[in-house]
C-alpha cells in the first residue's frame, strides 16, 4: 500500500489590496456569504493537506480573527513587511520546517477556483513528478498579470510580470493564475536564490520557475478548464463581476438539483444556504447565511432571508426575515418583518405590515394585519386582530406576553406585558389589557360610548358634513312617515 502523499497548503493573504480602497483587507471582502479567503480555503481543501499556512500581514489581526472562525486549524504566519509573493512563501515555509512532499500555493484573491481544479492540478503535478506546476489560462485581456513564457518546444521557460516584460512578451495572452504546486525541497532551494532585481524590488514567487528551469528541474503548465476560475478580484468593480459569476454558478447548480429559480439574474443565494428540490425562488430574492428552504416552499418576490429556515410548503412574500424559523405551510407577507427568535408553527400566518420578534406562533395561529408581536407566545389556533400591539418594553425591561390556545384578540388592542390572555378567552376590540384575562373570559377596557345629538349641524353649519347629515335625517324622517301611513 502506498502512503498518502504529504502535502502543505500555503495561502498568500498579506497584501493590502490597495485598489479596493477599503478599511477592510482585500481577502476579507465577501462574495455570497464567504470571504475571498474563505473561498480559497474551501478550494484548497481538495489538497487534503497535513497543514495549511496562511501568510498574513496587512491588518493581520483582522485576518487572524477571521481565520480562527472559518479555519481554526490553519496556521497564520506573519509577513510584517510585504516584500513580494516569493518572500511570503519563504516565510511560510520557515514556519513549517518539517513540511515535505507537495506544497500548494494559492493567492488569497482568486475566489472562483474550484476544488476539482485544485485536485486535477495536484494530480497532474504529482503524477509527472515535477518540481513545479503553474495553473495558467488563456485570456482576452491579460493586462496586469504575469505571462507564461514558453520555449521553442512549448515547455515552460519562465513567468514574467507585466511590468518587467518585453513588448513581445506582453503580447502573450496565457497568464499565471497565481495557483501553483511545488515539490518542497526544490521550492526551498529556489526561494533561497530569489533576487529583488525587478521593477517592484520584490521577491517574486514567479521567478522560482525560471530558476528551476536553469538547473534542469522539470516544470510544467496546467491549463485551467474554465478561465472564470482564475479571475482575481483587485477592485470593487471586479469583485461585483465575480459576484455575478458566482451567483450564476450557484443558481445553475440549484436549478439542476430541482429548485425553481424564476429570475436567476435577481436571485442572490449565499454559498452557505441549503434548498430542497421543488422549492421556488421568485424575483429579487436574497437568501443569506445559514438559511434553508424546504420542498415546495415559495420565497419571494422581493424577499430577504438571513439565517432563516422555511418549512415545506410555506409561502414567504415580500418579507424580510432574520434568524427566524418559518414552519411548514406557514404564510408570511406581504410586507412582513421577522426578527431573531421568531418561530412560526405549521400553517400559522404573519400578514401584511406585521413585525414579530422573539415570539412563537402555535399551529394555525394568525396575526393577519398591521401588528407588532414582541416576546410573545401565541397558542395554536389563536387569532390576533388587526392593529394589535404587544407592548413588551416598559422602557427598562422586556417582559413576555402569552395568548392562549384559540384565544381571540380583537382589533386595535394593546397587550401590556407581562400579561396573559387565557385559552379560549376574548379581548374586545380597542382594549388596553394590563391584567390577565382568564380562560374563557372576555377582557374589555373600553369607555362607554356617548353620542351628542345634532352636533354637526350646530358646530359645523354650512359644511358638506352638515349637508350630508341633513339629507340622512330627512330620509330617516320620511321613511318614518311612510311607515306610519301604512
Ligand atoms: C501575482 C503574480 C502574477 C499573477 C497574479 C495572478 C507574482 C509576482 N505575480 O500578481 O504573475 O498573474 O498574481 O492573480 O506573484 N501577497 C502576500 N505578500 C506579499 C505580496 C502579496 O501575501 O508580499 C499576497 C496578496 O495578498 C495576494 C497574493 O499574494 O493574495 C498575490 O499578490 P498580488 O499583489 O495581488 O499579486 P499580483 O500583482 O496580482
Ligand atoms: Ca492579484
Coordinates of C-alpha atoms and ligand atoms in Angstrom, one line a residue:
X1 CA 0.0 0.0 0.0
X2 CA 1.3 3.4 -0.9
X3 CA 1.4 6.1 1.7
X4 CA -0.8 9.2 1.4
X5 CA 1.3 11.9 -0.1
X6 CA 2.5 14.6 2.3
X7 CA 1.1 18.0 1.4
X8 CA 1.2 21.5 2.7
X9 CA -1.0 24.4 1.6
X10 CA 0.2 28.0 1.7
X11 CA -2.3 30.8 1.1
X12 CA -0.9 34.3 0.4
X13 CA -3.1 36.8 2.2
X14 CA -0.7 39.5 3.5
X15 CA -1.3 42.1 0.7
X16 CA -3.3 45.3 1.3
X17 CA -5.2 45.2 -2.0
X18 CA -4.8 49.0 -2.5
X19 CA -7.2 49.2 -5.4
X20 CA -10.1 48.1 -3.1
X21 CA -9.7 51.5 -1.3
X22 CA -11.1 49.9 1.8
X23 CA -10.5 49.7 5.6
X24 CA -11.2 46.0 5.2
X25 CA -8.3 43.9 3.9
X26 CA -9.0 42.6 0.4
X27 CA -9.1 39.0 1.3
X28 CA -11.9 39.7 3.9
X29 CA -14.3 41.2 1.3
X30 CA -17.0 38.7 0.6
X31 CA -18.8 37.0 -2.2
X32 CA -22.2 35.4 -1.5
X33 CA -21.7 34.7 2.2
X34 CA -18.0 33.8 2.2
X35 CA -14.9 35.9 2.2
X36 CA -12.4 35.7 -0.7
X37 CA -10.0 34.0 1.7
X38 CA -12.8 31.6 2.8
X39 CA -13.5 30.7 -0.9
X40 CA -9.8 30.0 -1.5
X41 CA -9.5 27.9 1.7
X42 CA -12.5 25.8 0.6
X43 CA -10.9 25.2 -2.8
X44 CA -7.6 24.3 -1.1
X45 CA -9.5 21.7 0.9
X46 CA -9.1 19.4 -2.1
X47 CA -5.4 19.2 -1.4
X48 CA -6.2 17.2 1.8
X49 CA -3.1 18.8 3.2
X50 CA -1.4 17.9 6.5
X51 CA -1.2 21.6 7.3
X52 CA -2.4 24.9 6.0
X53 CA -0.3 28.0 6.4
X54 CA -1.9 31.4 5.8
X55 CA 0.5 34.4 5.3
X56 CA -1.0 37.5 7.0
X57 CA 0.4 41.0 7.1
X58 CA -1.7 43.9 6.2
X59 CA -4.3 44.2 9.0
X60 CA -3.1 40.8 10.3
X61 CA -5.2 40.9 13.4
X62 CA -8.5 41.1 11.4
X63 CA -7.4 38.3 9.1
X64 CA -6.3 36.2 12.1
X65 CA -9.6 36.6 13.8
X66 CA -11.4 35.6 10.7
X67 CA -9.2 32.5 10.2
X68 CA -9.9 31.4 13.8
X69 CA -13.6 31.4 12.9
X70 CA -13.6 29.8 9.5
X71 CA -10.4 27.6 9.5
X72 CA -9.2 27.2 13.1
X73 CA -6.7 24.5 12.1
X74 CA -4.9 26.9 9.7
X75 CA -1.7 28.4 10.9
X76 CA -1.3 32.2 10.4
X77 CA 2.2 33.3 9.7
X78 CA 3.1 37.0 9.9
X79 CA 4.9 38.7 7.0
X80 CA 5.5 42.0 8.7
X81 CA 6.7 43.8 5.5
X82 CA 5.2 42.7 2.2
X83 CA 8.3 42.1 0.2
X84 CA 6.6 40.1 -2.5
X85 CA 4.9 36.7 -3.1
X86 CA 8.3 34.8 -3.1
X87 CA 9.2 36.4 0.2
X88 CA 5.8 35.4 1.6
X89 CA 6.2 31.8 0.7
X90 CA 9.7 31.8 2.1
X91 CA 8.4 33.0 5.4
X92 CA 5.6 30.5 5.3
X93 CA 8.0 27.6 4.8
X94 CA 10.3 28.8 7.6
X95 CA 7.3 28.4 9.9
X96 CA 6.9 24.7 8.9
X97 CA 10.4 23.4 8.6
X98 CA 9.1 19.8 8.6
X99 CA 7.0 20.4 5.5
X100 CA 8.0 17.9 2.8
X101 CA 6.4 16.5 -0.4
X102 CA 3.9 18.7 -2.1
X103 CA 3.4 22.4 -1.4
X104 CA 0.3 24.0 -2.9
X105 CA 0.5 27.8 -3.0
X106 CA -2.7 29.9 -3.7
X107 CA -3.1 33.6 -4.0
X108 CA -5.8 34.7 -1.5
X109 CA -7.7 36.7 -4.1
X110 CA -8.8 34.0 -6.6
X111 CA -12.2 33.1 -5.2
X112 CA -13.8 31.2 -8.1
X113 CA -11.2 28.5 -8.1
X114 CA -13.0 25.1 -7.9
X115 CA -11.7 22.3 -5.6
X116 CA -11.9 19.9 -8.6
X117 CA -9.4 22.1 -10.4
X118 CA -7.0 22.1 -7.4
X119 CA -7.3 18.3 -7.3
X120 CA -6.5 17.9 -11.0
X121 CA -3.6 20.4 -10.8
X122 CA -2.1 18.4 -7.9
X123 CA -2.7 15.1 -9.7
X124 CA -1.0 16.4 -12.9
X125 CA 1.9 17.7 -10.9
X126 CA 2.5 14.6 -8.7
X127 CA 2.0 12.0 -11.5
X128 CA 4.6 13.8 -13.6
X129 CA 6.9 14.1 -10.6
X130 CA 7.7 17.7 -11.4
X131 CA 9.5 20.3 -9.3
X132 CA 6.8 22.9 -10.1
X133 CA 3.5 23.3 -11.9
X134 CA 1.6 26.5 -12.5
X135 CA -2.1 27.0 -13.2
X136 CA -2.5 29.0 -16.4
X137 CA -5.3 30.3 -18.5
X138 CA -5.6 31.9 -21.9
X139 CA -7.5 35.2 -21.5
X140 CA -8.7 38.0 -23.8
X141 CA -7.3 40.8 -21.7
X142 CA -4.1 39.8 -19.8
X143 CA -3.3 43.3 -18.6
X144 CA -1.7 43.5 -15.2
X145 CA -1.0 39.7 -15.0
X146 CA 2.1 37.6 -15.2
X147 CA 2.7 36.0 -18.6
X148 CA 3.6 32.3 -19.2
X149 CA 6.7 32.3 -21.5
X150 CA 7.1 29.0 -23.4
X151 CA 10.3 27.7 -25.1
X152 CA 10.6 26.6 -28.7
X153 CA 9.2 23.2 -27.9
X154 CA 6.2 24.5 -25.9
X155 CA 7.6 23.9 -22.5
X156 CA 7.5 26.5 -19.7
X157 CA 10.6 28.7 -19.9
X158 CA 9.7 31.3 -17.2
X159 CA 7.0 33.5 -15.9
X160 CA 7.4 37.3 -16.4
X161 CA 5.4 40.0 -14.7
X162 CA 3.9 42.6 -17.0
X163 CA 5.9 45.4 -15.6
X164 CA 9.1 43.5 -16.4
X165 CA 8.0 42.0 -19.7
X166 CA 9.3 43.0 -23.1
X167 CA 6.9 44.4 -25.7
X168 CA 6.9 41.0 -27.3
X169 CA 6.1 39.1 -24.0
X170 CA 3.3 41.5 -23.3
X171 CA 1.5 40.1 -26.4
X172 CA 1.3 36.7 -24.7
X173 CA -2.3 36.0 -23.6
X174 CA -1.5 33.0 -21.5
X175 CA -1.4 34.2 -17.9
X176 CA -0.3 33.0 -14.5
X177 CA -3.4 32.4 -12.3
X178 CA -1.5 32.7 -9.1
X179 CA -2.1 29.0 -8.1
X180 CA 0.9 26.6 -8.0
X181 CA 2.1 23.2 -6.9
X182 CA 5.8 22.6 -5.9
X183 CA 8.0 19.9 -4.6
X184 CA 9.0 21.2 -1.2
X185 CA 12.8 20.7 -1.4
X186 CA 13.1 22.2 -4.9
X187 CA 10.9 25.1 -3.9
X188 CA 13.0 25.8 -0.8
X189 CA 16.2 25.7 -2.8
X190 CA 14.9 28.1 -5.5
X191 CA 13.4 30.5 -2.9
X192 CA 16.9 30.9 -1.4
X193 CA 18.1 32.2 -4.7
X194 CA 15.4 34.8 -5.4
X195 CA 16.6 38.3 -6.1
X196 CA 14.7 41.6 -5.9
X197 CA 16.2 42.8 -9.2
X198 CA 12.9 43.7 -10.8
X199 CA 10.6 46.7 -11.4
X200 CA 8.9 46.4 -7.9
X201 CA 12.1 45.5 -6.0
X202 CA 10.2 42.5 -4.6
X203 CA 10.9 38.8 -4.3
X204 CA 8.7 37.2 -6.9
X205 CA 7.4 33.7 -6.4
X206 CA 7.0 33.5 -10.2
X207 CA 10.8 33.7 -10.6
X208 CA 11.1 30.2 -9.0
X209 CA 10.0 28.7 -12.3
X210 CA 12.9 30.3 -14.3
X211 CA 15.4 29.3 -11.6
X212 CA 14.2 25.7 -11.7
X213 CA 14.4 25.6 -15.5
X214 CA 18.0 26.8 -15.2
X215 CA 19.0 23.9 -13.0
X216 CA 17.2 21.4 -15.3
X217 CA 14.3 20.6 -12.9
X218 CA 11.1 19.5 -14.5
X219 CA 8.4 22.2 -14.5
X220 CA 5.0 22.3 -16.2
X221 CA 1.9 24.3 -17.0
X222 CA -1.6 23.1 -16.2
X223 CA -4.2 25.0 -18.2
X224 CA -7.4 25.7 -16.2
X225 CA -10.5 24.1 -17.7
X226 CA -12.5 27.3 -17.2
X227 CA -10.9 30.8 -17.4
X228 CA -13.5 32.1 -14.9
X229 CA -11.9 30.2 -12.1
X230 CA -8.6 32.1 -12.5
X231 CA -10.1 35.6 -12.2
X232 CA -8.7 37.7 -9.4
X233 CA -10.6 40.4 -7.5
X234 CA -8.4 43.6 -7.4
X235 CA -11.0 46.3 -7.1
X236 CA -14.7 46.6 -6.3
X237 CA -15.8 46.5 -9.9
X238 CA -14.0 43.2 -10.4
X239 CA -15.5 42.0 -7.2
X240 CA -19.0 42.7 -8.5
X241 CA -18.2 40.9 -11.7
X242 CA -17.0 37.8 -9.8
X243 CA -20.1 38.0 -7.5
X244 CA -22.4 37.8 -10.6
X245 CA -20.4 34.9 -12.0
X246 CA -20.7 33.1 -8.7
X247 CA -24.4 33.8 -8.5
X248 CA -24.9 32.2 -11.9
X249 CA -22.8 29.2 -10.8
X250 CA -24.7 28.8 -7.6
X251 CA -28.1 29.2 -9.2
X252 CA -27.4 26.8 -12.1
X253 CA -26.4 24.1 -9.6
X254 CA -29.6 24.6 -7.6
X255 CA -31.8 24.5 -10.7
X256 CA -30.1 21.3 -11.8
X257 CA -30.9 19.8 -8.4
X258 CA -34.6 20.6 -8.8
X259 CA -35.1 24.1 -7.3
X260 CA -37.1 26.6 -9.4
X261 CA -35.4 30.0 -9.7
X262 CA -37.8 32.2 -11.7
X263 CA -35.4 35.0 -12.4
X264 CA -31.8 33.8 -11.9
X265 CA -30.4 37.2 -12.5
X266 CA -32.1 38.6 -9.4
X267 CA -31.8 35.6 -7.0
X268 CA -28.7 36.0 -4.8
X269 CA -28.1 32.8 -2.8
X270 CA -25.2 32.6 -0.4
X271 CA -23.0 29.5 -0.9
X272 CA -23.9 28.6 2.7
X273 CA -27.7 28.2 2.0
X274 CA -29.4 24.9 1.5
X275 CA -32.5 24.3 -0.7
X276 CA -34.7 21.3 -1.2
X277 CA -36.0 20.2 -4.6
X278 CA -39.3 21.9 -5.6
X279 CA -38.5 25.0 -3.6
X280 CA -39.4 28.1 -5.7
X281 CA -37.3 31.2 -5.5
X282 CA -39.0 34.2 -7.1
X283 CA -37.6 37.5 -8.4
X284 CA -35.5 39.9 -6.3
X285 CA -34.8 37.5 -3.5
X286 CA -31.7 37.2 -1.3
X287 CA -31.0 34.1 0.7
X288 CA -28.2 34.6 3.2
X289 CA -26.1 32.9 5.8
X290 CA -27.5 29.6 7.3
X291 CA -30.9 30.0 5.6
X292 CA -32.6 26.8 4.5
X293 CA -35.8 26.3 2.4
X294 CA -37.7 23.0 2.3
X295 CA -39.5 21.4 -0.5
X296 CA -42.4 23.2 -2.1
X297 CA -41.9 26.5 -0.2
X298 CA -42.3 29.6 -2.3
X299 CA -39.9 32.5 -1.4
X300 CA -40.4 36.0 -2.9
X301 CA -40.7 38.1 -4.9
X302 CA -38.8 40.8 -3.1
X303 CA -37.7 38.8 -0.1
X304 CA -34.6 38.7 2.0
X305 CA -34.0 35.8 4.4
X306 CA -31.0 35.8 6.7
X307 CA -30.2 32.7 8.8
X308 CA -33.9 31.8 8.4
X309 CA -35.4 28.3 7.9
X310 CA -38.6 27.8 5.9
X311 CA -40.6 24.6 6.2
X312 CA -42.2 22.6 3.4
X313 CA -45.0 24.3 1.5
X314 CA -44.6 27.6 3.3
X315 CA -45.1 30.9 1.4
X316 CA -43.0 34.0 2.1
X317 CA -43.9 37.0 0.1
X318 CA -42.2 40.4 0.1
X319 CA -40.7 39.8 3.6
X320 CA -37.5 40.5 5.5
X321 CA -36.6 37.8 8.0
X322 CA -33.5 37.5 10.2
X323 CA -32.9 34.5 12.5
X324 CA -36.5 33.2 12.1
X325 CA -38.0 29.7 11.8
X326 CA -41.0 29.6 9.5
X327 CA -42.9 26.3 9.9
X328 CA -44.3 24.1 7.2
X329 CA -47.3 25.6 5.2
X330 CA -47.0 28.9 7.2
X331 CA -47.8 32.1 5.3
X332 CA -45.8 35.2 5.7
X333 CA -46.3 38.6 4.0
X334 CA -46.6 40.8 2.1
X335 CA -44.5 43.4 3.8
X336 CA -43.7 41.5 7.0
X337 CA -40.6 41.8 9.2
X338 CA -39.5 38.7 11.2
X339 CA -36.7 39.4 13.7
X340 CA -34.5 36.9 15.6
X341 CA -36.2 34.3 17.7
X342 CA -39.5 34.3 15.7
X343 CA -40.8 30.7 15.4
X344 CA -43.9 30.2 13.3
X345 CA -45.8 26.9 13.7
X346 CA -47.3 24.8 11.0
X347 CA -50.0 26.7 9.0
X348 CA -49.6 29.8 11.0
X349 CA -49.8 33.3 9.5
X350 CA -48.0 36.6 9.7
X351 CA -49.7 39.0 7.4
X352 CA -49.2 42.4 5.9
X353 CA -47.3 45.1 7.9
X354 CA -46.7 42.8 10.8
X355 CA -43.4 42.8 12.8
X356 CA -42.5 39.9 15.1
X357 CA -39.6 39.4 17.4
X358 CA -38.6 36.6 19.7
X359 CA -42.1 35.2 19.5
X360 CA -43.7 31.9 18.9
X361 CA -46.9 31.2 17.0
X362 CA -48.5 27.8 17.5
X363 CA -50.0 25.7 14.8
X364 CA -52.6 27.7 12.8
X365 CA -52.2 30.9 14.9
X366 CA -52.8 34.1 12.9
X367 CA -51.6 37.7 13.1
X368 CA -53.0 38.8 9.8
X369 CA -52.7 42.6 9.8
X370 CA -50.7 45.7 11.0
X371 CA -49.4 44.4 14.3
X372 CA -46.3 44.2 16.5
X373 CA -45.7 41.0 18.3
X374 CA -42.6 41.0 20.6
X375 CA -41.6 38.5 23.3
X376 CA -44.9 36.7 23.0
X377 CA -46.2 33.2 22.8
X378 CA -49.4 32.8 20.8
X379 CA -51.2 29.5 21.2
X380 CA -52.4 27.2 18.5
X381 CA -55.4 28.5 16.6
X382 CA -55.4 31.9 18.3
X383 CA -56.3 35.0 16.3
X384 CA -54.6 38.3 17.0
X385 CA -56.7 41.1 15.3
X386 CA -55.6 43.9 13.1
X387 CA -53.6 46.6 14.7
X388 CA -52.8 44.7 17.9
X389 CA -49.6 45.9 19.6
X390 CA -47.7 43.8 22.2
X391 CA -46.2 46.4 24.5
X392 CA -43.2 44.3 25.6
X393 CA -40.9 47.1 26.8
X394 CA -41.6 49.5 29.6
X395 CA -38.5 51.5 29.0
X396 CA -36.5 49.4 31.4
X397 CA -37.1 45.8 30.8
X398 CA -38.7 43.4 28.3
X399 CA -41.5 41.1 29.5
X400 CA -43.4 38.2 28.0
X401 CA -47.0 38.0 26.8
X402 CA -48.9 34.8 26.5
X403 CA -52.0 34.4 24.3
X404 CA -53.6 31.0 24.9
X405 CA -54.8 28.4 22.5
X406 CA -57.8 29.5 20.4
X407 CA -58.0 32.9 22.1
X408 CA -59.3 35.8 20.1
X409 CA -57.8 39.2 20.5
X410 CA -59.9 42.0 18.9
X411 CA -58.5 44.7 16.7
X412 CA -56.5 47.6 18.0
X413 CA -55.7 46.0 21.3
X414 CA -52.7 46.9 23.3
X415 CA -51.4 43.9 25.4
X416 CA -49.1 45.4 28.1
X417 CA -46.5 42.8 29.1
X418 CA -46.2 40.8 31.3
X419 CA -49.8 39.7 30.7
X420 CA -51.7 36.6 29.8
X421 CA -54.8 36.0 27.7
X422 CA -56.1 32.6 28.7
X423 CA -57.1 29.7 26.4
X424 CA -60.4 30.5 24.6
X425 CA -60.5 34.0 26.1
X426 CA -61.7 37.0 24.1
X427 CA -60.4 40.6 24.2
X428 CA -62.8 43.3 23.0
X429 CA -61.5 45.5 20.1
X430 CA -59.8 48.7 21.2
X431 CA -58.9 47.4 24.7
X432 CA -55.8 48.1 26.7
X433 CA -55.1 44.9 28.5
X434 CA -52.7 45.2 31.5
X435 CA -54.3 42.4 33.7
X436 CA -54.6 38.8 32.8
X437 CA -57.8 37.6 31.1
X438 CA -58.6 34.2 32.5
X439 CA -59.5 31.3 30.2
X440 CA -62.9 31.7 28.5
X441 CA -63.4 35.3 29.8
X442 CA -64.0 38.5 27.8
X443 CA -61.5 41.2 28.6
X444 CA -62.8 44.7 27.8
X445 CA -61.4 48.1 28.8
X446 CA -63.4 50.3 26.5
X447 CA -65.1 53.5 27.9
X448 CA -68.9 53.7 27.4
X449 CA -69.9 55.4 24.1
X450 CA -71.9 58.6 24.2
X451 CA -73.5 60.2 21.1
X452 CA -74.0 64.0 21.1
X453 CA -77.2 64.6 19.0
X454 CA -77.2 67.3 16.3
X455 CA -73.5 68.2 16.9
X456 CA -72.6 68.6 13.2
X457 CA -75.5 71.0 12.4
X458 CA -74.6 73.2 15.5
X459 CA -70.8 73.2 15.3
X460 CA -70.2 72.8 11.5
X461 CA -73.1 74.6 9.9
X462 CA -72.8 75.0 6.2
X463 CA -70.2 72.2 5.8
X464 CA -70.5 69.3 3.5
X465 CA -70.8 67.1 6.6
X466 CA -73.7 69.1 7.8
X467 CA -75.4 68.8 4.4
X468 CA -74.9 65.0 4.3
X469 CA -76.3 64.7 7.8
X470 CA -79.3 66.8 6.9
X471 CA -80.1 64.5 3.9
X472 CA -79.7 61.4 6.0
X473 CA -82.0 62.9 8.8
X474 CA -84.7 63.9 6.2
X475 CA -84.6 60.4 4.6
X476 CA -85.0 58.8 8.1
X477 CA -87.9 61.1 9.0
X478 CA -89.5 60.5 5.6
X479 CA -89.2 56.7 6.0
X480 CA -90.8 57.1 9.4
X481 CA -93.8 59.0 7.9
X482 CA -94.3 56.2 5.2
X483 CA -94.3 53.5 7.8
X484 CA -96.8 55.5 9.9
X485 CA -99.2 55.9 6.9
X486 CA -99.3 52.1 6.4
Ligands
LIG1 C1 0.5 37.8 -8.9 C2 1.6 37.1 -9.7 C3 1.2 37.2 -11.2 C4 -0.2 36.6 -11.4 C5 -1.2 37.2 -10.5 C6 -2.5 36.4 -10.5 C7 3.7 37.4 -8.5 C8 5.0 38.2 -8.5 N1 2.8 37.8 -9.5 O1 0.5 39.1 -9.2 O2 2.1 36.6 -12.0 O3 -0.6 36.8 -12.8 O4 -0.8 37.1 -9.1 O5 -3.5 37.0 -9.8 O6 3.4 36.6 -7.7 N2 0.9 38.8 -1.1 C9 1.5 38.5 0.1 N3 2.7 39.1 0.4 C10 3.3 39.9 -0.4 C11 2.7 40.2 -1.7 C12 1.5 39.6 -2.0 O7 1.0 37.7 0.9 O8 4.4 40.4 -0.1 C13 -0.4 38.1 -1.4 C14 -1.5 39.1 -1.7 O9 -2.3 39.3 -0.5 C15 -2.4 38.3 -2.7 C16 -1.3 37.4 -3.4 O10 -0.2 37.4 -2.6 O11 -3.3 37.5 -2.1 C17 -0.9 38.0 -4.8 O12 -0.4 39.3 -4.6 P1 -0.8 40.5 -5.6 O13 -0.1 41.7 -5.2 O14 -2.3 40.5 -5.8 O15 -0.1 39.9 -6.9 P2 -0.4 40.3 -8.4 O16 0.3 41.6 -8.7 O17 -1.8 40.1 -8.7
LIG2 CA1 -3.8 39.9 -7.5

